[in-house]
Amino acid sequence: DRYARELELLARGDVVQAKNLQDSAVSEESVEMDEDGSVDKPASPSDRGNKTWTSIQLKEAHSIFSKLMKKRVNKCANCGMKNPPIKCQIYGWLTIQGTDGSAVRRKAITDYNLEGDRHISNPNGTGVSGLTDDRVKASSNQTKDLSDDRPLLTTEVESILKDLWEKEARFCMLLCDFQQNLCVSEKRRGYEMFFLKSMLVPPNRFRPSTSSSLGIMEHPQNVMLSKVQEANLALQHDSAHPNHMDVLTRWRDLQTSVNLFYDSSKGLGKSGKDGHGVRQLVDKKTGIVRQKIMGKRVNHSCRTVISPDPFLAVNEIGIPPAAALKLTYPE
C-alpha cells in the first residue's frame, strides 16, 4: 500500500509528499485521500492529453519499482509457506526447484488439517468421515511432486499473474500504466503484456531471397521464422499424445525459436548466437545511423566540424547521448 500511495502521489505531480510519505502524518493524510476517492479517480481524456510528465517524476517512479523488485521475500504473507526458488536457465523458460522435506511435510499437514476442518464443519457430512485414504494418498502424491524440480509452464505463470492483478489491482494498474494513458479494462488485463501469443511478421520485401552462383539463399529472418513455424506445428502434433515429456520438449523448442527470432544472443549454442535477430538489426541501425559523426562511429566523444558532415551545421557541435546526458540536468 505504501508503494501504491507513493506512485499515486507521483502521478498527481506531488513529488515532495511522495518523498516524505514515510512520515506518519503524511501517511494518514494519504489514507484519508484514498478513502475519499480523490486519488483513485481516473483522469478524463482531456486531463490525460494535457498532462506533462517531468524527468523527476519518471526517475522517482523507476526508483520505487527497482526498490520493490530488489526485495526478496522468503515466505508467503498469506499462508506462511516458504517460497520455492525459481531459476531461468533458458530465456523465457522457468524452472521451479523442489522444496526441502520439512517444508513439504508442513504443507501436507496444513492441507490435511484444513481438509479435516472443512468436513467437520459441513452440516450435511458425517463428522470426520471425509478424511479417507484417497485424500491421504492424494496428499502424499502432491507432497512428492513438491519435492521434485519441475518446469513452471507459461499457463501457470499467466494464472499467477492474473491472480496477482486481481489481488493487488491498485498497485498493478499503476505498474502497467503509470502515466494513466489506458482505460480501466485495459489496466485490468495488464498482465497480458508479459506474454506473446501472436508474432508480427515483416513483409516479404523486407526479407528478400538472394541469388548467387550456389543457388538461392534465404534471408536469415526467413530461416528463423520457418523454425518457429516448424516448432509450433510439432507442438500441435505432440499435444494430441499423452506423453508429457514430449510436449514439454516441443514447448521449450518453440520458446527457444521465438527467442532467437527476436534476439539471437539468447541462443544456447554458438550456432544460434551467430544469427541476426530483430535486436541485432536495430543495434546495427543505431550504430550506423545514430552513432556516427563525421563518418566515424563515436559513442563517447564529441566532435566539431573540421570536415564536411551532413548531420552538422557550421555552428553546431556533435554530442553523443552518453555525453549529452551528463552535461544536462533535469528540468
PDB file of N, CA and C in Angstrom, residues 119-203:
ATOM      1  N   HIS A 119     -14.568 -30.667   6.479  1.00  0.00           N
ATOM      2  CA  HIS A 119     -15.559 -31.743   6.563  1.00  0.00           C
ATOM      3  C   HIS A 119     -16.235 -31.770   7.930  1.00  0.00           C
ATOM      4  N   ILE A 120     -15.523 -31.355   8.965  1.00  0.00           N
ATOM      5  CA  ILE A 120     -16.151 -31.326  10.286  1.00  0.00           C
ATOM      6  C   ILE A 120     -17.235 -30.268  10.336  1.00  0.00           C
ATOM      7  N   SER A 121     -16.944 -29.099   9.726  1.00  0.00           N
ATOM      8  CA  SER A 121     -17.915 -28.014   9.750  1.00  0.00           C
ATOM      9  C   SER A 121     -19.054 -28.203   8.764  1.00  0.00           C
ATOM     10  N   ASN A 122     -18.996 -29.246   7.947  1.00  0.00           N
ATOM     11  CA  ASN A 122     -20.055 -29.485   6.974  1.00  0.00           C
ATOM     12  C   ASN A 122     -21.280 -30.055   7.692  1.00  0.00           C
ATOM     13  N   PRO A 123     -22.432 -29.361   7.682  1.00  0.00           N
ATOM     14  CA  PRO A 123     -23.600 -29.878   8.416  1.00  0.00           C
ATOM     15  C   PRO A 123     -24.190 -31.128   7.794  1.00  0.00           C
ATOM     16  N   ASN A 124     -23.979 -31.319   6.500  1.00  0.00           N
ATOM     17  CA  ASN A 124     -24.537 -32.496   5.831  1.00  0.00           C
ATOM     18  C   ASN A 124     -23.611 -33.697   5.900  1.00  0.00           C
ATOM     19  N   GLY A 125     -22.401 -33.525   6.443  1.00  0.00           N
ATOM     20  CA  GLY A 125     -21.434 -34.609   6.484  1.00  0.00           C
ATOM     21  C   GLY A 125     -21.601 -35.460   7.723  1.00  0.00           C
ATOM     22  N   THR A 126     -20.758 -36.433   7.846  1.00  0.00           N
ATOM     23  CA  THR A 126     -20.812 -37.350   8.978  1.00  0.00           C
ATOM     24  C   THR A 126     -19.528 -37.244   9.782  1.00  0.00           C
ATOM     25  N   GLY A 127     -19.300 -36.075  10.362  1.00  0.00           N
ATOM     26  CA  GLY A 127     -18.116 -35.899  11.203  1.00  0.00           C
ATOM     27  C   GLY A 127     -16.858 -35.835  10.376  1.00  0.00           C
ATOM     28  N   VAL A 128     -15.869 -36.643  10.734  1.00  0.00           N
ATOM     29  CA  VAL A 128     -14.575 -36.631  10.064  1.00  0.00           C
ATOM     30  C   VAL A 128     -14.476 -37.774   9.069  1.00  0.00           C
ATOM     31  N   SER A 129     -15.598 -38.255   8.614  1.00  0.00           N
ATOM     32  CA  SER A 129     -15.542 -39.376   7.685  1.00  0.00           C
ATOM     33  C   SER A 129     -14.986 -38.970   6.333  1.00  0.00           C
ATOM     34  N   GLY A 130     -14.894 -37.644   6.068  1.00  0.00           N
ATOM     35  CA  GLY A 130     -14.363 -37.197   4.788  1.00  0.00           C
ATOM     36  C   GLY A 130     -12.886 -37.457   4.651  1.00  0.00           C
ATOM     37  N   LEU A 131     -12.167 -37.691   5.727  1.00  0.00           N
ATOM     38  CA  LEU A 131     -10.724 -37.920   5.674  1.00  0.00           C
ATOM     39  C   LEU A 131     -10.470 -39.373   5.310  1.00  0.00           C
ATOM     40  N   THR A 132     -10.647 -39.709   4.070  1.00  0.00           N
ATOM     41  CA  THR A 132     -10.492 -41.077   3.612  1.00  0.00           C
ATOM     42  C   THR A 132      -9.066 -41.315   3.181  1.00  0.00           C
ATOM     43  N   ASP A 133      -8.811 -42.579   2.876  1.00  0.00           N
ATOM     44  CA  ASP A 133      -7.469 -42.945   2.422  1.00  0.00           C
ATOM     45  C   ASP A 133      -7.143 -42.341   1.064  1.00  0.00           C
ATOM     46  N   ASP A 134      -8.173 -42.081   0.249  1.00  0.00           N
ATOM     47  CA  ASP A 134      -7.914 -41.491  -1.065  1.00  0.00           C
ATOM     48  C   ASP A 134      -7.317 -40.101  -0.931  1.00  0.00           C
ATOM     49  N   ARG A 135      -7.838 -39.320   0.019  1.00  0.00           N
ATOM     50  CA  ARG A 135      -7.296 -37.975   0.203  1.00  0.00           C
ATOM     51  C   ARG A 135      -5.893 -38.037   0.788  1.00  0.00           C
ATOM     52  N   VAL A 136      -5.642 -38.983   1.655  1.00  0.00           N
ATOM     53  CA  VAL A 136      -4.288 -39.136   2.197  1.00  0.00           C
ATOM     54  C   VAL A 136      -3.319 -39.519   1.088  1.00  0.00           C
ATOM     55  N   LYS A 137      -3.764 -40.426   0.202  1.00  0.00           N
ATOM     56  CA  LYS A 137      -2.904 -40.826  -0.918  1.00  0.00           C
ATOM     57  C   LYS A 137      -2.665 -39.652  -1.862  1.00  0.00           C
ATOM     58  N   ALA A 138      -3.713 -38.854  -2.124  1.00  0.00           N
ATOM     59  CA  ALA A 138      -3.539 -37.687  -2.995  1.00  0.00           C
ATOM     60  C   ALA A 138      -2.601 -36.669  -2.372  1.00  0.00           C
ATOM     61  N   SER A 139      -2.693 -36.504  -1.041  1.00  0.00           N
ATOM     62  CA  SER A 139      -1.788 -35.578  -0.366  1.00  0.00           C
ATOM     63  C   SER A 139      -0.350 -36.052  -0.441  1.00  0.00           C
ATOM     64  N   SER A 140      -0.130 -37.363  -0.328  1.00  0.00           N
ATOM     65  CA  SER A 140       1.236 -37.885  -0.428  1.00  0.00           C
ATOM     66  C   SER A 140       1.792 -37.720  -1.834  1.00  0.00           C
ATOM     67  N   ASN A 141       0.942 -37.908  -2.850  1.00  0.00           N
ATOM     68  CA  ASN A 141       1.397 -37.692  -4.228  1.00  0.00           C
ATOM     69  C   ASN A 141       1.736 -36.228  -4.472  1.00  0.00           C
ATOM     70  N   GLN A 142       0.924 -35.326  -3.914  1.00  0.00           N
ATOM     71  CA  GLN A 142       1.216 -33.908  -4.058  1.00  0.00           C
ATOM     72  C   GLN A 142       2.505 -33.542  -3.339  1.00  0.00           C
ATOM     73  N   THR A 143       2.752 -34.168  -2.190  1.00  0.00           N
ATOM     74  CA  THR A 143       3.996 -33.917  -1.468  1.00  0.00           C
ATOM     75  C   THR A 143       5.197 -34.372  -2.270  1.00  0.00           C
ATOM     76  N   LYS A 144       5.078 -35.496  -2.951  1.00  0.00           N
ATOM     77  CA  LYS A 144       6.176 -35.983  -3.784  1.00  0.00           C
ATOM     78  C   LYS A 144       6.442 -35.045  -4.947  1.00  0.00           C
ATOM     79  N   ASP A 145       5.361 -34.474  -5.522  1.00  0.00           N
ATOM     80  CA  ASP A 145       5.532 -33.543  -6.634  1.00  0.00           C
ATOM     81  C   ASP A 145       6.224 -32.268  -6.184  1.00  0.00           C
ATOM     82  N   LEU A 146       5.941 -31.808  -4.968  1.00  0.00           N
ATOM     83  CA  LEU A 146       6.559 -30.582  -4.483  1.00  0.00           C
ATOM     84  C   LEU A 146       8.038 -30.751  -4.211  1.00  0.00           C
ATOM     85  N   SER A 147       8.488 -31.950  -3.931  1.00  0.00           N
ATOM     86  CA  SER A 147       9.893 -32.176  -3.606  1.00  0.00           C
ATOM     87  C   SER A 147      10.766 -32.328  -4.844  1.00  0.00           C
ATOM     88  N   ASP A 148      10.198 -32.368  -6.041  1.00  0.00           N
ATOM     89  CA  ASP A 148      10.956 -32.536  -7.279  1.00  0.00           C
ATOM     90  C   ASP A 148      10.977 -31.225  -8.055  1.00  0.00           C
ATOM     91  N   ASP A 149      12.050 -31.046  -8.840  1.00  0.00           N
ATOM     92  CA  ASP A 149      12.134 -29.896  -9.731  1.00  0.00           C
ATOM     93  C   ASP A 149      11.199 -30.107 -10.921  1.00  0.00           C
ATOM     94  N   ARG A 150      10.559 -29.046 -11.336  1.00  0.00           N
ATOM     95  CA  ARG A 150       9.634 -29.139 -12.465  1.00  0.00           C
ATOM     96  C   ARG A 150       9.603 -27.798 -13.191  1.00  0.00           C
ATOM     97  N   PRO A 151       9.279 -27.809 -14.477  1.00  0.00           N
ATOM     98  CA  PRO A 151       9.173 -26.546 -15.215  1.00  0.00           C
ATOM     99  C   PRO A 151       7.912 -25.783 -14.832  1.00  0.00           C
ATOM    100  N   LEU A 152       8.043 -24.490 -14.748  1.00  0.00           N
ATOM    101  CA  LEU A 152       6.907 -23.614 -14.469  1.00  0.00           C
ATOM    102  C   LEU A 152       6.352 -23.140 -15.812  1.00  0.00           C
ATOM    103  N   LEU A 153       5.267 -23.744 -16.228  1.00  0.00           N
ATOM    104  CA  LEU A 153       4.739 -23.513 -17.565  1.00  0.00           C
ATOM    105  C   LEU A 153       4.190 -22.097 -17.709  1.00  0.00           C
ATOM    106  N   THR A 154       4.091 -21.680 -18.961  1.00  0.00           N
ATOM    107  CA  THR A 154       3.604 -20.333 -19.250  1.00  0.00           C
ATOM    108  C   THR A 154       2.167 -20.151 -18.787  1.00  0.00           C
ATOM    109  N   THR A 155       1.360 -21.179 -18.918  1.00  0.00           N
ATOM    110  CA  THR A 155      -0.026 -21.082 -18.468  1.00  0.00           C
ATOM    111  C   THR A 155      -0.106 -20.889 -16.955  1.00  0.00           C
ATOM    112  N   GLU A 156       0.797 -21.552 -16.215  1.00  0.00           N
ATOM    113  CA  GLU A 156       0.823 -21.367 -14.767  1.00  0.00           C
ATOM    114  C   GLU A 156       1.256 -19.958 -14.395  1.00  0.00           C
ATOM    115  N   VAL A 157       2.274 -19.441 -15.083  1.00  0.00           N
ATOM    116  CA  VAL A 157       2.742 -18.084 -14.802  1.00  0.00           C
ATOM    117  C   VAL A 157       1.647 -17.066 -15.108  1.00  0.00           C
ATOM    118  N   GLU A 158       0.931 -17.272 -16.203  1.00  0.00           N
ATOM    119  CA  GLU A 158      -0.154 -16.354 -16.550  1.00  0.00           C
ATOM    120  C   GLU A 158      -1.269 -16.402 -15.512  1.00  0.00           C
ATOM    121  N   SER A 159      -1.573 -17.591 -15.001  1.00  0.00           N
ATOM    122  CA  SER A 159      -2.596 -17.709 -13.963  1.00  0.00           C
ATOM    123  C   SER A 159      -2.155 -17.021 -12.671  1.00  0.00           C
ATOM    124  N   ILE A 160      -0.863 -17.150 -12.335  1.00  0.00           N
ATOM    125  CA  ILE A 160      -0.351 -16.497 -11.124  1.00  0.00           C
ATOM    126  C   ILE A 160      -0.432 -14.980 -11.253  1.00  0.00           C
ATOM    127  N   LEU A 161      -0.013 -14.452 -12.410  1.00  0.00           N
ATOM    128  CA  LEU A 161      -0.059 -13.003 -12.612  1.00  0.00           C
ATOM    129  C   LEU A 161      -1.498 -12.493 -12.672  1.00  0.00           C
ATOM    130  N   LYS A 162      -2.401 -13.296 -13.207  1.00  0.00           N
ATOM    131  CA  LYS A 162      -3.807 -12.891 -13.233  1.00  0.00           C
ATOM    132  C   LYS A 162      -4.362 -12.774 -11.819  1.00  0.00           C
ATOM    133  N   ASP A 163      -4.028 -13.746 -10.959  1.00  0.00           N
ATOM    134  CA  ASP A 163      -4.457 -13.664  -9.563  1.00  0.00           C
ATOM    135  C   ASP A 163      -3.808 -12.476  -8.859  1.00  0.00           C
ATOM    136  N   LEU A 164      -2.545 -12.200  -9.196  1.00  0.00           N
ATOM    137  CA  LEU A 164      -1.865 -11.042  -8.600  1.00  0.00           C
ATOM    138  C   LEU A 164      -2.540  -9.747  -9.013  1.00  0.00           C
ATOM    139  N   TRP A 165      -2.948  -9.647 -10.270  1.00  0.00           N
ATOM    140  CA  TRP A 165      -3.621  -8.434 -10.741  1.00  0.00           C
ATOM    141  C   TRP A 165      -4.976  -8.251 -10.062  1.00  0.00           C
ATOM    142  N   GLU A 166      -5.643  -9.369  -9.708  1.00  0.00           N
ATOM    143  CA  GLU A 166      -6.916  -9.260  -9.005  1.00  0.00           C
ATOM    144  C   GLU A 166      -6.718  -8.954  -7.524  1.00  0.00           C
ATOM    145  N   LYS A 167      -5.647  -9.497  -6.937  1.00  0.00           N
ATOM    146  CA  LYS A 167      -5.400  -9.294  -5.508  1.00  0.00           C
ATOM    147  C   LYS A 167      -4.826  -7.911  -5.233  1.00  0.00           C
ATOM    148  N   GLU A 168      -3.881  -7.482  -6.066  1.00  0.00           N
ATOM    149  CA  GLU A 168      -3.218  -6.186  -5.891  1.00  0.00           C
ATOM    150  C   GLU A 168      -3.534  -5.305  -7.098  1.00  0.00           C
ATOM    151  N   ALA A 169      -4.820  -5.085  -7.336  1.00  0.00           N
ATOM    152  CA  ALA A 169      -5.222  -4.335  -8.529  1.00  0.00           C
ATOM    153  C   ALA A 169      -4.741  -2.893  -8.474  1.00  0.00           C
ATOM    154  N   ARG A 170      -4.728  -2.319  -7.297  1.00  0.00           N
ATOM    155  CA  ARG A 170      -4.357  -0.906  -7.172  1.00  0.00           C
ATOM    156  C   ARG A 170      -2.923  -0.664  -7.602  1.00  0.00           C
ATOM    157  N   PHE A 171      -2.002  -1.476  -7.111  1.00  0.00           N
ATOM    158  CA  PHE A 171      -0.591  -1.295  -7.450  1.00  0.00           C
ATOM    159  C   PHE A 171      -0.290  -1.771  -8.868  1.00  0.00           C
ATOM    160  N   CYS A 172      -0.893  -2.877  -9.282  1.00  0.00           N
ATOM    161  CA  CYS A 172      -0.596  -3.427 -10.609  1.00  0.00           C
ATOM    162  C   CYS A 172      -1.079  -2.504 -11.720  1.00  0.00           C
ATOM    163  N   MET A 173      -2.190  -1.804 -11.498  1.00  0.00           N
ATOM    164  CA  MET A 173      -2.642  -0.853 -12.509  1.00  0.00           C
ATOM    165  C   MET A 173      -1.664   0.298 -12.659  1.00  0.00           C
ATOM    166  N   LEU A 174      -1.070   0.730 -11.546  1.00  0.00           N
ATOM    167  CA  LEU A 174      -0.041   1.764 -11.625  1.00  0.00           C
ATOM    168  C   LEU A 174       1.235   1.223 -12.245  1.00  0.00           C
ATOM    169  N   LEU A 175       1.496  -0.058 -12.040  1.00  0.00           N
ATOM    170  CA  LEU A 175       2.704  -0.659 -12.597  1.00  0.00           C
ATOM    171  C   LEU A 175       2.653  -0.716 -14.118  1.00  0.00           C
ATOM    172  N   CYS A 176       1.516  -1.104 -14.672  1.00  0.00           N
ATOM    173  CA  CYS A 176       1.418  -1.247 -16.126  1.00  0.00           C
ATOM    174  C   CYS A 176       1.079   0.061 -16.823  1.00  0.00           C
ATOM    175  N   ASP A 177       0.554   1.051 -16.094  1.00  0.00           N
ATOM    176  CA  ASP A 177       0.167   2.319 -16.725  1.00  0.00           C
ATOM    177  C   ASP A 177       0.361   3.446 -15.722  1.00  0.00           C
ATOM    178  N   PHE A 178       1.618   3.811 -15.502  1.00  0.00           N
ATOM    179  CA  PHE A 178       1.902   4.870 -14.533  1.00  0.00           C
ATOM    180  C   PHE A 178       1.449   6.233 -15.053  1.00  0.00           C
ATOM    181  N   GLN A 179       1.519   6.463 -16.361  1.00  0.00           N
ATOM    182  CA  GLN A 179       1.164   7.757 -16.928  1.00  0.00           C
ATOM    183  C   GLN A 179      -0.328   7.900 -17.217  1.00  0.00           C
ATOM    184  N   GLN A 180      -1.126   6.913 -16.807  1.00  0.00           N
ATOM    185  CA  GLN A 180      -2.590   6.995 -16.889  1.00  0.00           C
ATOM    186  C   GLN A 180      -3.058   7.242 -18.325  1.00  0.00           C
ATOM    187  N   ASN A 181      -2.589   6.418 -19.260  1.00  0.00           N
ATOM    188  CA  ASN A 181      -2.982   6.537 -20.661  1.00  0.00           C
ATOM    189  C   ASN A 181      -4.001   5.486 -21.085  1.00  0.00           C
ATOM    190  N   LEU A 182      -4.196   4.438 -20.291  1.00  0.00           N
ATOM    191  CA  LEU A 182      -5.079   3.338 -20.656  1.00  0.00           C
ATOM    192  C   LEU A 182      -6.399   3.449 -19.911  1.00  0.00           C
ATOM    193  N   CYS A 183      -7.423   2.787 -20.437  1.00  0.00           N
ATOM    194  CA  CYS A 183      -8.701   2.724 -19.751  1.00  0.00           C
ATOM    195  C   CYS A 183      -8.652   1.638 -18.676  1.00  0.00           C
ATOM    196  N   VAL A 184      -9.710   1.552 -17.877  1.00  0.00           N
ATOM    197  CA  VAL A 184      -9.715   0.628 -16.740  1.00  0.00           C
ATOM    198  C   VAL A 184      -9.687  -0.821 -17.211  1.00  0.00           C
ATOM    199  N   SER A 185     -10.426  -1.135 -18.278  1.00  0.00           N
ATOM    200  CA  SER A 185     -10.452  -2.518 -18.767  1.00  0.00           C
ATOM    201  C   SER A 185      -9.084  -2.955 -19.274  1.00  0.00           C
ATOM    202  N   GLU A 186      -8.342  -2.060 -19.902  1.00  0.00           N
ATOM    203  CA  GLU A 186      -7.000  -2.403 -20.376  1.00  0.00           C
ATOM    204  C   GLU A 186      -6.033  -2.565 -19.210  1.00  0.00           C
ATOM    205  N   LYS A 187      -6.212  -1.786 -18.155  1.00  0.00           N
ATOM    206  CA  LYS A 187      -5.354  -1.922 -16.980  1.00  0.00           C
ATOM    207  C   LYS A 187      -5.568  -3.262 -16.285  1.00  0.00           C
ATOM    208  N   ARG A 188      -6.821  -3.719 -16.250  1.00  0.00           N
ATOM    209  CA  ARG A 188      -7.099  -4.993 -15.589  1.00  0.00           C
ATOM    210  C   ARG A 188      -6.517  -6.173 -16.355  1.00  0.00           C
ATOM    211  N   ARG A 189      -6.204  -5.999 -17.624  1.00  0.00           N
ATOM    212  CA  ARG A 189      -5.550  -7.037 -18.417  1.00  0.00           C
ATOM    213  C   ARG A 189      -4.081  -6.715 -18.630  1.00  0.00           C
ATOM    214  N   GLY A 190      -3.505  -5.946 -17.718  1.00  0.00           N
ATOM    215  CA  GLY A 190      -2.122  -5.537 -17.892  1.00  0.00           C
ATOM    216  C   GLY A 190      -1.130  -6.675 -17.826  1.00  0.00           C
ATOM    217  N   TYR A 191      -1.493  -7.784 -17.182  1.00  0.00           N
ATOM    218  CA  TYR A 191      -0.576  -8.922 -17.089  1.00  0.00           C
ATOM    219  C   TYR A 191      -0.326  -9.561 -18.445  1.00  0.00           C
ATOM    220  N   GLU A 192      -1.186  -9.291 -19.425  1.00  0.00           N
ATOM    221  CA  GLU A 192      -1.012  -9.886 -20.749  1.00  0.00           C
ATOM    222  C   GLU A 192       0.193  -9.322 -21.491  1.00  0.00           C
ATOM    223  N   MET A 193       0.763  -8.206 -21.022  1.00  0.00           N
ATOM    224  CA  MET A 193       1.908  -7.625 -21.721  1.00  0.00           C
ATOM    225  C   MET A 193       3.164  -8.472 -21.546  1.00  0.00           C
ATOM    226  N   PHE A 194       3.173  -9.397 -20.607  1.00  0.00           N
ATOM    227  CA  PHE A 194       4.336 -10.249 -20.385  1.00  0.00           C
ATOM    228  C   PHE A 194       4.333 -11.500 -21.265  1.00  0.00           C
ATOM    229  N   PHE A 195       3.283 -11.710 -22.054  1.00  0.00           N
ATOM    230  CA  PHE A 195       3.150 -12.941 -22.825  1.00  0.00           C
ATOM    231  C   PHE A 195       2.947 -12.602 -24.296  1.00  0.00           C
ATOM    232  N   LEU A 196       3.508 -13.440 -25.144  1.00  0.00           N
ATOM    233  CA  LEU A 196       3.422 -13.273 -26.593  1.00  0.00           C
ATOM    234  C   LEU A 196       2.612 -14.431 -27.160  1.00  0.00           C
ATOM    235  N   LYS A 197       1.437 -14.133 -27.669  1.00  0.00           N
ATOM    236  CA  LYS A 197       0.559 -15.162 -28.215  1.00  0.00           C
ATOM    237  C   LYS A 197       0.490 -15.139 -29.735  1.00  0.00           C
ATOM    238  N   SER A 198       0.942 -14.073 -30.350  1.00  0.00           N
ATOM    239  CA  SER A 198       0.993 -13.984 -31.812  1.00  0.00           C
ATOM    240  C   SER A 198       2.196 -13.139 -32.201  1.00  0.00           C
ATOM    241  N   MET A 199       2.815 -13.495 -33.315  1.00  0.00           N
ATOM    242  CA  MET A 199       4.023 -12.817 -33.782  1.00  0.00           C
ATOM    243  C   MET A 199       3.702 -11.936 -34.985  1.00  0.00           C
ATOM    244  N   LEU A 200       4.331 -10.770 -35.017  1.00  0.00           N
ATOM    245  CA  LEU A 200       4.229  -9.875 -36.160  1.00  0.00           C
ATOM    246  C   LEU A 200       5.326 -10.238 -37.156  1.00  0.00           C
ATOM    247  N   VAL A 201       4.931 -10.558 -38.367  1.00  0.00           N
ATOM    248  CA  VAL A 201       5.876 -10.978 -39.399  1.00  0.00           C
ATOM    249  C   VAL A 201       6.073  -9.824 -40.375  1.00  0.00           C
ATOM    250  N   PRO A 202       7.301  -9.401 -40.633  1.00  0.00           N
ATOM    251  CA  PRO A 202       7.528  -8.310 -41.595  1.00  0.00           C
ATOM    252  C   PRO A 202       7.191  -8.752 -43.007  1.00  0.00           C
ATOM    253  N   PRO A 203       6.851  -7.820 -43.891  1.00  0.00           N
ATOM    254  CA  PRO A 203       6.516  -8.192 -45.278  1.00  0.00           C
ATOM    255  C   PRO A 203       7.690  -8.839 -45.999  1.00  0.00           C
TER     256      PRO A 203
END
